[in-house]
Amino acid sequence: MLQSDFIELPAATTATLKRRASLTFEGMQDDSSRKRLKEDTDNGGRELPHVIDGEALANDLEQELQCGCCSALVYRPVLVSPCQHFFCGSCCVLWIRNGGTNCPVCRSTSTIVTPSRTLQKMVDLLLRAAPLKVRPVGERMQADDVYRAGETLRIPTPRQASPEPVIAARNSNYIHPCPHCIAGNTWGWRCPQPIADPEADPDNAWQIEDGPPPGHAFCGNCESIVALQAPTTTRCDLCQVSFCGIGIPGRCVAAPLQSQHPHAMSDLGDLLQSIEVYDNFDNNAVEVDIMVDYLTAKGLTPRNIYSEIVTYVQSQPRQFAPLIENGLFMDVHGVNGGEDPDPSAPRHRICRLCATEILLWGLRDWWIRERKKGHLDEYVMKRPDCPDGRNCENQKDNAHAKEFNHIIMPIDPLPEVEDPSGSQPRNSLSIAPTTADEPTSASSGSRHEFILQSSGDVLGPSSQDLRDEVEALL
């Protein structure tokens, strides 16, 4: 294109080519903008620095750093993944212990909780600028007892609810025929004592208040009527409760001892949520955390522990007989069990609830045996034994529990030294049973308790090996 091709337009024409302002801004005055500009400059036209209200900034930052659970300034912050909500470490631990299986704020599925260094630096910066906003000393001490700084937490995955059995609406005052009472049923076996159908034969109907009809019982899981002699029926050899094998597959069954799954104990998160686990360890949360860390490192699950406990019990002379005699498996189901045909017979089948009872009963002793293998960290094994042992009332205090060992380990036997009086060798041990003030509980994992007394010098904690030998002799 040549330069002559350009046509110079008059000024009036170019003015009309400018784009008009939006109708929204028409009629507006620019006095306010001039006023702001005048306020931001001094008499010489120089811009003045903006003054920031430090107290207001600190208050705003405190609001942003509030814990999503306790609504206070976050203490030892942890971050939930993947939703990125943050909480106090102690608040998150209590949430998990109380059955939480997701983020406390958004309820989204979460698996891991990690400490946040960025949030901790922001909290430290805020407290340096505003020291009065620090949490009270008592709250911080309680939080430190619950959560150990820098520790990664695990949120257990939610368990799937058991499917509800399909039950047709019918008269609930009478017991209806079981699946094997019906002629031509799909299982190919007919009950020799069929139950009369209350709809078809009301005169011979069996009332539910009279208990189960002859040859029948109630399933320990779905509580439906079951024929005792049916090929699908199994019975737990410990609680003597029968299971139909039909209602809920995998749950309405008494499986072989080594293949059963303990009820509500599918992963380590279930152990952390179980109050009975902490009761077994006398509410010593530090020892429970040490055990869980060990299980995580070794890749062990509650079912692995249960299997080892069963193997240990089967190696004992009387096997499960002491547990049955102590009533460990009584009233574990909502239905009554039958009579034990032979109390001295070996046990082969077990239900899910009884498997959980065995797991909780033997967990502490299993942990003592596992510690003897020497696979724990050095700082755990080198802690001095607490003089009070398991009876220590201070082991609930995390600081004391971290300093001393309350799971008594074997000690080297002391040599016998003749007492000058000639009455008894020094350091010889006499065994006395516990008094009535020191009850034992089968459910808490303690089979027998002994008091080791010495004449002369005061001895340290009792040896677990010695306890096992005395137990075998008795």
XYZ file of N, CA, C and O in Angstrom, residues 356-472:
468
model
N -13.312 -62.124 68.398
C -12.933 -60.816 68.937
C -12.632 -60.906 70.424
O -11.698 -60.257 70.919
N -13.411 -61.697 71.159
C -13.153 -61.868 72.593
C -11.773 -62.473 72.828
O -11.044 -62.050 73.734
N -11.387 -63.448 72.025
C -10.065 -64.062 72.170
C -8.972 -63.049 71.831
O -7.937 -62.970 72.510
N -9.194 -62.261 70.779
C -8.204 -61.253 70.397
C -7.983 -60.243 71.520
O -6.839 -59.945 71.889
N -9.063 -59.720 72.087
C -8.931 -58.719 73.147
C -8.383 -59.342 74.423
O -7.625 -58.698 75.160
N -8.759 -60.579 74.696
C -8.274 -61.249 75.914
C -6.764 -61.476 75.868
O -6.060 -61.268 76.855
N -6.257 -61.899 74.723
C -4.836 -62.263 74.648
C -3.927 -61.221 74.054
O -2.738 -61.490 73.867
N -4.448 -60.022 73.759
C -3.639 -59.010 73.077
C -2.446 -58.571 73.911
O -1.322 -58.480 73.407
N -2.655 -58.306 75.196
C -1.546 -57.823 76.025
C -0.465 -58.892 76.167
O 0.742 -58.601 76.029
N -0.846 -60.138 76.434
C 0.165 -61.191 76.573
C 0.865 -61.457 75.241
O 2.056 -61.799 75.223
N 0.131 -61.327 74.137
C 0.780 -61.476 72.825
C 1.846 -60.399 72.654
O 2.932 -60.667 72.141
N 1.531 -59.176 73.065
C 2.490 -58.083 72.936
C 3.720 -58.326 73.809
O 4.847 -58.002 73.403
N 3.525 -58.903 74.992
C 4.677 -59.222 75.856
C 5.566 -60.260 75.173
O 6.796 -60.143 75.166
N 4.952 -61.283 74.596
C 5.743 -62.310 73.892
C 6.429 -61.718 72.666
O 7.564 -62.102 72.331
N 5.752 -60.802 71.987
C 6.341 -60.205 70.787
C 7.522 -59.314 71.137
O 8.505 -59.251 70.380
N 7.444 -58.637 72.274
C 8.554 -57.778 72.690
C 9.812 -58.586 72.979
O 10.930 -58.079 72.836
N 9.638 -59.825 73.402
C 10.801 -60.656 73.715
C 11.646 -60.960 72.479
O 12.816 -61.307 72.594
N 11.065 -60.815 71.287
C 11.814 -61.103 70.065
C 12.873 -60.054 69.785
O 13.761 -60.283 68.948
N 12.768 -58.886 70.441
C 13.805 -57.863 70.322
C 13.781 -57.060 69.040
O 14.822 -56.537 68.627
N 12.616 -56.965 68.392
C 12.535 -56.231 67.130
C 12.135 -54.774 67.325
O 11.974 -54.049 66.339
N 11.960 -54.318 68.552
C 11.525 -52.956 68.797
C 12.707 -51.995 68.742
O 13.880 -52.413 68.776
N 12.384 -50.713 68.668
C 13.435 -49.698 68.644
C 14.211 -49.716 69.963
O 13.696 -50.107 71.008
N 15.435 -49.247 69.903
C 16.312 -49.308 71.066
C 15.790 -48.448 72.210
O 15.868 -48.834 73.375
N 15.218 -47.282 71.871
C 14.749 -46.390 72.939
C 13.579 -47.006 73.694
O 13.363 -46.713 74.873
N 12.821 -47.880 73.049
C 11.697 -48.543 73.717
C 12.207 -49.605 74.687
O 11.740 -49.698 75.832
N 13.168 -50.391 74.245
C 13.663 -51.495 75.067
C 14.540 -51.022 76.214
O 14.659 -51.716 77.235
N 15.156 -49.849 76.089
C 16.077 -49.384 77.126
C 15.410 -48.546 78.208
O 16.080 -48.062 79.115
N 14.099 -48.360 78.115
C 13.422 -47.619 79.173
C 13.466 -48.420 80.473
O 13.237 -49.637 80.462
N 13.739 -47.772 81.606
C 13.752 -48.515 82.873
C 12.352 -48.968 83.245
O 11.347 -48.323 82.930
N 12.276 -50.128 83.917
C 10.986 -50.655 84.354
C 10.441 -49.820 85.501
O 11.172 -49.429 86.415
N 9.165 -49.551 85.444
C 8.514 -48.821 86.533
C 8.436 -49.731 87.761
O 8.059 -50.903 87.641
N 8.785 -49.254 88.944
C 8.728 -50.116 90.143
C 7.336 -50.665 90.406
O 7.205 -51.768 90.942
N 6.290 -49.934 90.041
C 4.929 -50.390 90.291
C 4.381 -51.278 89.186
O 3.312 -51.860 89.341
N 5.106 -51.379 88.056
C 4.681 -52.259 86.991
C 3.305 -51.931 86.453
O 2.945 -50.778 86.243
N 2.523 -52.974 86.267
C 1.188 -52.783 85.704
C 0.256 -52.063 86.669
O -0.729 -51.452 86.244
N 0.534 -52.117 87.935
C -0.331 -51.480 88.926
C -0.043 -49.991 89.103
O -0.627 -49.359 89.977
N 0.837 -49.451 88.279
C 1.186 -48.032 88.402
C -0.016 -47.172 88.029
O -0.614 -47.344 86.956
N -0.348 -46.248 88.891
C -1.470 -45.352 88.633
C -1.071 -44.169 87.762
O -1.948 -43.450 87.268
N 0.232 -43.958 87.558
C 0.700 -42.812 86.784
C 0.958 -43.150 85.325
O 1.384 -42.279 84.564
N 0.715 -44.392 84.919
C 0.997 -44.742 83.536
C 0.001 -44.112 82.559
O 0.217 -44.120 81.346
N -1.093 -43.553 83.083
C -2.006 -42.810 82.213
C -1.398 -41.480 81.791
O -1.833 -40.886 80.805
N -0.410 -41.012 82.556
C 0.290 -39.780 82.213
C 1.319 -40.101 81.128
O 2.208 -40.932 81.322
N 1.192 -39.459 79.973
C 2.057 -39.782 78.848
C 3.533 -39.533 79.148
O 4.398 -40.280 78.691
N 3.820 -38.499 79.914
C 5.223 -38.223 80.239
C 5.827 -39.362 81.055
O 6.950 -39.802 80.804
N 5.086 -39.857 82.041
C 5.572 -40.975 82.848
C 5.638 -42.254 82.020
O 6.583 -43.043 82.149
N 4.640 -42.470 81.175
C 4.619 -43.686 80.358
C 5.750 -43.700 79.341
O 6.252 -44.771 78.978
N 6.158 -42.530 78.852
C 7.282 -42.480 77.917
C 8.614 -42.747 78.609
O 9.538 -43.287 78.005
N 8.711 -42.383 79.884
C 9.979 -42.527 80.604
C 10.192 -43.937 81.126
O 11.327 -44.429 81.154
N 9.103 -44.624 81.532
C 9.237 -45.942 82.156
C 8.476 -46.993 81.354
O 7.500 -46.690 80.658
N 8.945 -48.223 81.493
C 8.306 -49.362 80.855
C 7.340 -50.016 81.844
O 7.720 -50.347 82.967
N 6.101 -50.183 81.424
C 5.101 -50.821 82.272
C 4.707 -52.199 81.761
O 3.869 -52.859 82.357
N 5.273 -52.626 80.643
C 5.132 -54.004 80.167
C 6.366 -54.743 80.665
O 7.458 -54.614 80.120
N 6.218 -55.500 81.754
C 7.370 -56.071 82.443
C 8.037 -57.121 81.566
O 7.394 -58.036 81.074
N 9.341 -56.980 81.403
C 10.123 -57.904 80.585
C 10.958 -58.815 81.497
O 11.144 -58.533 82.676
N 11.471 -59.932 80.954
C 12.281 -60.844 81.772
C 13.532 -60.162 82.309
O 14.137 -59.322 81.652
N 13.918 -60.520 83.528
C 15.143 -60.013 84.134
C 16.038 -61.192 84.473
O 15.576 -62.327 84.645
N 17.311 -60.942 84.550
C 18.254 -62.012 84.890
C 18.035 -62.438 86.333
O 17.868 -61.610 87.225
N 18.042 -63.750 86.600
C 17.850 -64.199 87.990
C 19.006 -63.772 88.871
O 20.166 -63.773 88.460
N 18.680 -63.387 90.092
C 19.700 -62.959 91.040
C 20.298 -64.184 91.737
O 19.583 -65.131 92.065
N 21.581 -64.181 91.967
C 22.191 -65.327 92.667
C 21.737 -65.369 94.120
O 21.510 -64.344 94.755
N 21.585 -66.578 94.618
C 21.173 -66.746 96.003
C 22.368 -66.551 96.924
O 23.449 -67.090 96.696
N 22.175 -65.771 97.969
C 23.210 -65.503 98.963
C 22.687 -65.946 100.314
O 21.568 -65.605 100.695
N 23.468 -66.744 101.010
C 23.037 -67.247 102.308
C 22.881 -66.109 103.296
O 23.744 -65.246 103.420
N 21.744 -66.089 103.973
C 21.478 -65.088 105.000
C 22.243 -65.486 106.262
O 22.221 -66.648 106.663
N 22.929 -64.534 106.911
C 23.656 -64.885 108.141
C 22.756 -65.469 109.212
O 23.214 -66.249 110.056
N 21.494 -65.134 109.200
C 20.599 -65.687 110.226
C 20.324 -67.156 109.997
O 19.857 -67.858 110.890
N 20.553 -67.651 108.746
C 20.347 -69.058 108.460
C 18.906 -69.436 108.244
O 18.607 -70.623 108.089
N 18.005 -68.472 108.221
C 16.585 -68.797 108.077
C 16.212 -69.038 106.627
O 15.548 -70.004 106.304
N 16.673 -68.207 105.734
C 16.300 -68.335 104.334
C 17.329 -67.600 103.502
O 17.821 -66.550 103.903
N 17.697 -68.123 102.321
C 18.659 -67.424 101.476
C 18.110 -66.069 101.057
O 16.916 -65.928 100.822
N 18.984 -65.099 101.005
C 18.566 -63.777 100.544
C 18.188 -63.853 99.075
O 18.726 -64.631 98.301
N 17.220 -62.996 98.689
C 16.732 -62.889 97.321
C 15.977 -64.125 96.869
O 15.718 -64.289 95.692
N 15.663 -65.049 97.799
C 14.806 -66.167 97.403
C 13.378 -65.677 97.366
O 12.946 -64.915 98.214
N 12.632 -66.118 96.362
C 11.302 -65.598 96.093
C 10.247 -66.518 96.657
O 10.331 -67.729 96.518
N 9.255 -65.919 97.288
C 8.068 -66.659 97.714
C 6.883 -66.108 96.964
O 6.743 -64.904 96.786
N 6.021 -66.970 96.478
C 4.913 -66.594 95.615
C 3.645 -66.593 96.427
O 3.308 -67.567 97.085
N 2.933 -65.465 96.372
C 1.664 -65.351 97.083
C 0.604 -64.918 96.106
O 0.849 -64.050 95.264
N -0.581 -65.504 96.153
C -1.638 -65.089 95.234
C -2.110 -63.695 95.571
O -1.930 -63.198 96.675
N -2.728 -63.064 94.577
C -3.242 -61.714 94.780
C -4.403 -61.740 95.748
O -5.116 -62.727 95.881
N -4.596 -60.627 96.427
C -5.680 -60.523 97.388
C -6.955 -60.122 96.694
O -6.983 -59.872 95.495
N -8.023 -60.022 97.489
C -9.319 -59.662 96.917
C -9.332 -58.243 96.422
O -10.160 -57.873 95.581
N -8.402 -57.411 96.918
C -8.361 -56.026 96.472
C -7.732 -55.883 95.101
O -7.720 -54.820 94.520
N -7.154 -56.981 94.558
C -6.519 -56.949 93.254
C -7.203 -57.966 92.363
O -6.688 -59.049 92.105
N -8.411 -57.656 91.858
C -9.139 -58.624 91.052
C -8.485 -58.813 89.700
O -7.809 -57.935 89.189
N -8.710 -59.975 89.133
C -8.233 -60.266 87.789
C -9.422 -60.360 86.884
O -10.519 -60.711 87.291
N -9.197 -60.053 85.612
C -10.278 -60.074 84.637
C -9.809 -60.803 83.410
O -8.767 -60.493 82.847
N -10.609 -61.793 83.006
C -10.230 -62.534 81.807
C -10.297 -61.658 80.577
O -9.516 -61.792 79.657
N -11.247 -60.734 80.560
C -11.402 -59.886 79.387
C -10.292 -58.876 79.241
O -10.048 -58.359 78.171
N -9.592 -58.553 80.324
C -8.525 -57.550 80.252
C -7.199 -58.163 79.888
O -6.200 -57.474 79.805
N -7.141 -59.493 79.686
C -5.916 -60.102 79.219
C -5.035 -60.636 80.325
O -3.968 -61.164 80.038
N -5.390 -60.555 81.580
C -4.563 -61.047 82.676
C -5.107 -62.393 83.126
O -6.225 -62.492 83.595
N -4.325 -63.460 82.961
C -4.796 -64.792 83.350
C -4.609 -65.003 84.848
O -5.494 -65.427 85.546
N -3.405 -64.761 85.332
C -3.118 -64.906 86.762
C -2.177 -63.792 87.143
O -1.324 -63.377 86.365
N -2.299 -63.295 88.325
C -1.398 -62.269 88.837
C -0.699 -62.824 90.079
O -1.308 -63.492 90.905
N 0.602 -62.543 90.195
C 1.378 -63.019 91.333
C 2.134 -61.855 91.938
O 2.521 -60.909 91.254
N 2.347 -61.932 93.224
C 3.150 -60.947 93.937
C 4.455 -61.633 94.324
O 4.445 -62.660 95.013
N 5.566 -61.085 93.863
C 6.869 -61.646 94.186
C 7.424 -60.885 95.375
O 7.639 -59.685 95.313
N 7.627 -61.619 96.483
C 8.129 -61.018 97.696
C 9.537 -61.539 97.950
O 9.851 -62.688 97.683
N 10.391 -60.691 98.477
C 11.768 -61.096 98.774
C 12.058 -60.814 100.231
O 11.565 -59.855 100.797
N 12.822 -61.685 100.794
C 13.277 -61.471 102.161
C 14.659 -60.851 102.073
O 15.582 -61.447 101.566
N 14.805 -59.662 102.547
C 16.073 -58.975 102.422
C 15.930 -57.813 101.476
O 15.118 -56.933 101.657
N 16.709 -57.831 100.383
C 16.716 -56.724 99.442
C 15.397 -56.654 98.687
O 14.736 -57.657 98.452
N 15.047 -55.448 98.277
C 13.842 -55.254 97.470
C 14.202 -55.524 96.019
O 15.150 -54.972 95.488
N 13.421 -56.393 95.385
C 13.705 -56.762 94.004
C 13.006 -55.811 93.051
O 12.081 -55.117 93.411
N 13.439 -55.864 91.804
C 12.800 -55.066 90.762
C 11.538 -55.759 90.281
O 10.981 -56.621 90.942
N 11.053 -55.401 89.082
C 9.827 -55.972 88.552
C 9.952 -57.474 88.347
O 11.033 -58.023 88.157
N 8.824 -58.165 88.377
C 8.805 -59.616 88.242
C 9.149 -60.017 86.828
O 8.928 -59.300 85.875
N 9.669 -61.213 86.687
C 10.054 -61.733 85.391
C 8.866 -62.408 84.737
O 8.182 -63.230 85.344
N 8.645 -62.112 83.475
C 7.532 -62.741 82.756
C 7.798 -64.227 82.571
O 6.870 -65.040 82.589
N 9.070 -64.592 82.349
C 9.394 -66.018 82.220
C 9.044 -66.767 83.492
O 8.527 -67.896 83.466
N 9.353 -66.168 84.647
C 9.038 -66.814 85.911
C 7.539 -66.979 86.083
O 7.063 -68.025 86.562
N 6.782 -65.948 85.662
C 5.330 -66.053 85.749
C 4.806 -67.203 84.893
O 3.929 -67.949 85.299
N 5.378 -67.343 83.673
C 4.945 -68.425 82.807
C 5.266 -69.796 83.391
O 4.476 -70.742 83.302
N 6.473 -69.915 84.024
C 6.840 -71.208 84.619
C 5.925 -71.563 85.785
O 5.486 -72.701 85.925
N 5.648 -70.547 86.639
C 4.761 -70.805 87.771
C 3.369 -71.151 87.290
O 2.710 -72.054 87.831
N 2.935 -70.488 86.231
C 1.619 -70.756 85.683
C 1.524 -72.186 85.162
O 0.516 -72.866 85.321
N 2.586 -72.644 84.499
C 2.598 -74.008 83.992
C 2.587 -75.039 85.128
O 1.947 -76.083 85.025
